[in-house]
Amino acid sequence: SAVISQKPSRDICQRGTSLTIQCQVDSQVTMMFWYRQQPGQSLTLIATANQGSEATYESGFVIDKFPISRPNLTFSTLTVSNMSPEDSSIYLCSVEEARQFFGPGTRLTVL
Amino acid sequence: AQSVAQPEDQVNVAEGNPLTVKCTYSVSGNPYLFWYVQYPNRGLQFLLKYITGDNLVKGSYGFEAEFNKSQTSFHLKKPSALVSDSALYFCAVRDPTTVINDYKLSFGAGTTVTVRA
């Protein structure tokens, strides 16, 4: 089973700044996903990130706000741009290998 | 479109009693169904999945779930709950027959389980 790590594990940021979250997998995977879990809420898919192609964003999420990179089959980044307090959430990456494995998440607080 | 519903925000049981967490789903084709558990300040951990075959699926930590197509349900069960089972449980569904939704999971709102000693 895939082992996924995320950096940072948590951060506190100021309004208007940007934060880049890293997701590292211990094996090569084709499909990676980024989710958001707002406080007390379920998981919402932000985008699908496949290596060699542009990320596919879900309704309500745009590339300018959440740019994603996928430079190789073991790594991806999600940037939360021009942050506001409403962006305070846990951000999780996951990979598909017969089922989805999830990273430990990045807990973001925007002041 | 695919979706799941978890009708109970919270489930409270005494240790040693049976635990049931309810989930119903909606997909256009035959569903792939999953249960995940989230402990405080930790990521999601996979419990079990139904793809095809036997309607009763056994998973991690003594959990099982029964797929019921006529009732479009996939309830999670454990015969004897432990205090350590206290966590947030998510049901998720994927419709494998729709290319656009391929591999995307839709999650329920989650059910908080509290097992009291």
mmCIF file of N, CA and C in Angstrom, chain A residues 10 31 33 35 37 40-45 48 56-58 90 92 96 98-105 107, chain B residues 6 34 36 38 40-46 49 51 88 90-91 94 101-110:
data_model
loop_
_atom_site.group_PDB
_atom_site.id
_atom_site.type_symbol
_atom_site.label_atom_id
_atom_site.label_comp_id
_atom_site.label_asym_id
_atom_site.label_seq_id
_atom_site.Cartn_x
_atom_site.Cartn_y
_atom_site.Cartn_z
ATOM 1 N N ARG A 10 1.009 21.417 9.432
ATOM 2 C CA ARG A 10 0.102 22.500 9.792
ATOM 3 C C ARG A 10 0.809 23.833 9.609
ATOM 4 N N MET A 31 -2.616 8.548 -10.691
ATOM 5 C CA MET A 31 -3.648 9.502 -10.306
ATOM 6 C C MET A 31 -3.436 9.984 -8.875
ATOM 7 N N PHE A 33 -5.019 13.065 -6.113
ATOM 8 C CA PHE A 33 -6.164 13.924 -5.861
ATOM 9 C C PHE A 33 -5.864 14.864 -4.701
ATOM 10 N N TYR A 35 -7.969 17.099 -1.810
ATOM 11 C CA TYR A 35 -9.255 17.309 -1.166
ATOM 12 C C TYR A 35 -9.133 18.439 -0.138
ATOM 13 N N GLN A 37 -11.060 19.639 3.501
ATOM 14 C CA GLN A 37 -11.991 19.292 4.567
ATOM 15 C C GLN A 37 -12.124 20.509 5.470
ATOM 16 N N GLY A 40 -15.389 20.671 10.584
ATOM 17 C CA GLY A 40 -16.655 20.003 10.828
ATOM 18 C C GLY A 40 -17.365 19.510 9.581
ATOM 19 N N GLN A 41 -16.682 19.522 8.468
ATOM 20 C CA GLN A 41 -17.313 19.142 7.207
ATOM 21 C C GLN A 41 -16.708 17.854 6.647
ATOM 22 N N SER A 42 -17.330 17.407 5.565
ATOM 23 C CA SER A 42 -16.814 16.234 4.872
ATOM 24 C C SER A 42 -15.700 16.646 3.914
ATOM 25 N N LEU A 43 -15.216 15.690 3.163
ATOM 26 C CA LEU A 43 -14.171 15.960 2.192
ATOM 27 C C LEU A 43 -14.780 16.388 0.865
ATOM 28 N N THR A 44 -14.181 17.393 0.281
ATOM 29 C CA THR A 44 -14.591 17.875 -1.028
ATOM 30 C C THR A 44 -13.401 17.813 -1.971
ATOM 31 N N LEU A 45 -13.597 17.204 -3.110
ATOM 32 C CA LEU A 45 -12.523 17.085 -4.084
ATOM 33 C C LEU A 45 -12.248 18.437 -4.730
ATOM 34 N N THR A 48 -8.127 16.728 -9.664
ATOM 35 C CA THR A 48 -7.375 15.521 -9.986
ATOM 36 C C THR A 48 -6.095 15.937 -10.689
ATOM 37 N N THR A 56 -7.340 18.686 -13.383
ATOM 38 C CA THR A 56 -8.766 18.836 -13.665
ATOM 39 C C THR A 56 -9.464 19.284 -12.403
ATOM 40 N N TYR A 57 -10.077 20.456 -12.449
ATOM 41 C CA TYR A 57 -10.676 21.056 -11.265
ATOM 42 C C TYR A 57 -12.173 20.762 -11.189
ATOM 43 N N GLU A 58 -12.645 20.607 -9.972
ATOM 44 C CA GLU A 58 -14.062 20.403 -9.725
ATOM 45 C C GLU A 58 -14.777 21.747 -9.723
ATOM 46 N N ILE A 90 -8.437 21.561 6.419
ATOM 47 C CA ILE A 90 -7.426 20.517 6.271
ATOM 48 C C ILE A 90 -7.380 20.166 4.792
ATOM 49 N N LEU A 92 -5.931 17.518 2.043
ATOM 50 C CA LEU A 92 -5.412 16.156 1.971
ATOM 51 C C LEU A 92 -5.125 15.776 0.526
ATOM 52 N N GLU A 96 -4.583 6.857 -6.061
ATOM 53 C CA GLU A 96 -5.430 5.733 -6.416
ATOM 54 C C GLU A 96 -4.558 4.519 -6.713
ATOM 55 N N ALA A 98 -6.038 0.815 -6.567
ATOM 56 C CA ALA A 98 -7.135 -0.111 -6.265
ATOM 57 C C ALA A 98 -8.120 0.512 -5.276
ATOM 58 N N ARG A 99 -7.649 1.396 -4.480
ATOM 59 C CA ARG A 99 -8.490 2.227 -3.632
ATOM 60 C C ARG A 99 -7.688 3.485 -3.334
ATOM 61 N N GLN A 100 -8.313 4.449 -2.713
ATOM 62 C CA GLN A 100 -7.579 5.687 -2.460
ATOM 63 C C GLN A 100 -6.917 5.644 -1.094
ATOM 64 N N PHE A 101 -5.629 5.958 -1.111
ATOM 65 C CA PHE A 101 -4.847 6.133 0.104
ATOM 66 C C PHE A 101 -4.699 7.628 0.340
ATOM 67 N N PHE A 102 -4.821 8.018 1.599
ATOM 68 C CA PHE A 102 -4.784 9.436 1.932
ATOM 69 C C PHE A 102 -3.536 9.787 2.732
ATOM 70 N N GLY A 103 -3.060 10.983 2.465
ATOM 71 C CA GLY A 103 -1.995 11.524 3.283
ATOM 72 C C GLY A 103 -2.538 11.969 4.628
ATOM 73 N N PRO A 104 -1.645 12.374 5.536
ATOM 74 C CA PRO A 104 -2.068 12.751 6.881
ATOM 75 C C PRO A 104 -2.756 14.108 6.931
ATOM 76 N N GLY A 105 -2.656 14.876 5.851
ATOM 77 C CA GLY A 105 -3.326 16.168 5.820
ATOM 78 C C GLY A 105 -2.441 17.323 6.259
ATOM 79 N N ARG A 107 -3.087 20.974 8.045
ATOM 80 C CA ARG A 107 -4.074 21.812 8.722
ATOM 81 C C ARG A 107 -3.681 23.274 8.565
ATOM 82 N N GLN B 6 -25.236 10.008 4.831
ATOM 83 C CA GLN B 6 -25.081 9.403 6.146
ATOM 84 C C GLN B 6 -26.099 10.106 7.042
ATOM 85 N N PHE B 34 -17.081 2.479 -0.228
ATOM 86 C CA PHE B 34 -15.934 2.478 0.673
ATOM 87 C C PHE B 34 -16.346 3.035 2.032
ATOM 88 N N TYR B 36 -14.223 4.800 5.311
ATOM 89 C CA TYR B 36 -12.976 5.312 5.862
ATOM 90 C C TYR B 36 -13.239 5.793 7.288
ATOM 91 N N GLN B 38 -11.592 8.385 10.407
ATOM 92 C CA GLN B 38 -10.652 9.484 10.696
ATOM 93 C C GLN B 38 -10.577 9.683 12.197
ATOM 94 N N PRO B 40 -8.901 11.694 15.485
ATOM 95 C CA PRO B 40 -8.555 13.107 15.698
ATOM 96 C C PRO B 40 -7.126 13.434 15.265
ATOM 97 N N ASN B 41 -7.000 14.491 14.477
ATOM 98 C CA ASN B 41 -5.700 14.994 14.025
ATOM 99 C C ASN B 41 -4.931 13.981 13.182
ATOM 100 N N ARG B 42 -5.674 13.120 12.522
ATOM 101 C CA ARG B 42 -5.020 12.150 11.647
ATOM 102 C C ARG B 42 -5.733 12.089 10.315
ATOM 103 N N GLY B 43 -5.073 11.511 9.321
ATOM 104 C CA GLY B 43 -5.678 11.373 8.005
ATOM 105 C C GLY B 43 -6.712 10.269 7.972
ATOM 106 N N LEU B 44 -7.244 10.039 6.794
ATOM 107 C CA LEU B 44 -8.258 9.002 6.624
ATOM 108 C C LEU B 44 -7.607 7.633 6.504
ATOM 109 N N GLN B 45 -8.207 6.688 7.196
ATOM 110 C CA GLN B 45 -7.733 5.310 7.093
ATOM 111 C C GLN B 45 -8.817 4.452 6.451
ATOM 112 N N PHE B 46 -8.406 3.618 5.533
ATOM 113 C CA PHE B 46 -9.324 2.738 4.827
ATOM 114 C C PHE B 46 -9.787 1.611 5.733
ATOM 115 N N LYS B 49 -14.048 -2.061 1.435
ATOM 116 C CA LYS B 49 -14.670 -1.637 0.183
ATOM 117 C C LYS B 49 -15.516 -2.762 -0.385
ATOM 118 N N ILE B 51 -16.748 -3.953 -4.165
ATOM 119 C CA ILE B 51 -16.635 -3.773 -5.603
ATOM 120 C C ILE B 51 -17.651 -4.659 -6.313
ATOM 121 N N LEU B 88 -14.457 9.545 13.586
ATOM 122 C CA LEU B 88 -15.350 10.048 12.548
ATOM 123 C C LEU B 88 -15.305 9.084 11.369
ATOM 124 N N PHE B 90 -16.546 7.929 7.509
ATOM 125 C CA PHE B 90 -17.028 8.429 6.233
ATOM 126 C C PHE B 90 -17.350 7.277 5.295
ATOM 127 N N CYS B 91 -18.500 7.366 4.672
ATOM 128 C CA CYS B 91 -18.870 6.485 3.577
ATOM 129 C C CYS B 91 -18.549 7.210 2.275
ATOM 130 N N ARG B 94 -18.113 5.546 -5.604
ATOM 131 C CA ARG B 94 -17.570 5.867 -6.934
ATOM 132 C C ARG B 94 -18.387 5.103 -7.956
ATOM 133 N N ASN B 101 -16.412 10.546 -14.232
ATOM 134 C CA ASN B 101 -16.248 10.421 -12.782
ATOM 135 C C ASN B 101 -15.237 9.359 -12.398
ATOM 136 N N ASP B 102 -14.505 8.853 -13.361
ATOM 137 C CA ASP B 102 -13.602 7.750 -13.100
ATOM 138 C C ASP B 102 -12.667 8.057 -11.939
ATOM 139 N N TYR B 103 -12.663 7.197 -10.933
ATOM 140 C CA TYR B 103 -11.802 7.240 -9.762
ATOM 141 C C TYR B 103 -12.141 8.352 -8.775
ATOM 142 N N LYS B 104 -13.085 9.197 -9.069
ATOM 143 C CA LYS B 104 -13.434 10.237 -8.120
ATOM 144 C C LYS B 104 -14.345 9.662 -7.049
ATOM 145 N N LEU B 105 -14.046 10.003 -5.829
ATOM 146 C CA LEU B 105 -14.875 9.584 -4.703
ATOM 147 C C LEU B 105 -15.769 10.724 -4.251
ATOM 148 N N SER B 106 -17.009 10.372 -3.943
ATOM 149 C CA SER B 106 -17.910 11.323 -3.295
ATOM 150 C C SER B 106 -18.128 10.837 -1.873
ATOM 151 N N PHE B 107 -17.911 11.720 -0.928
ATOM 152 C CA PHE B 107 -17.976 11.360 0.482
ATOM 153 C C PHE B 107 -19.293 11.810 1.104
ATOM 154 N N GLY B 108 -19.746 11.029 2.075
ATOM 155 C CA GLY B 108 -20.848 11.468 2.905
ATOM 156 C C GLY B 108 -20.374 12.504 3.904
ATOM 157 N N ALA B 109 -21.318 13.034 4.656
ATOM 158 C CA ALA B 109 -21.019 14.115 5.595
ATOM 159 C C ALA B 109 -20.241 13.639 6.816
ATOM 160 N N GLY B 110 -20.249 12.337 7.029
ATOM 161 C CA GLY B 110 -19.532 11.797 8.174
ATOM 162 C C GLY B 110 -20.432 11.552 9.369
#
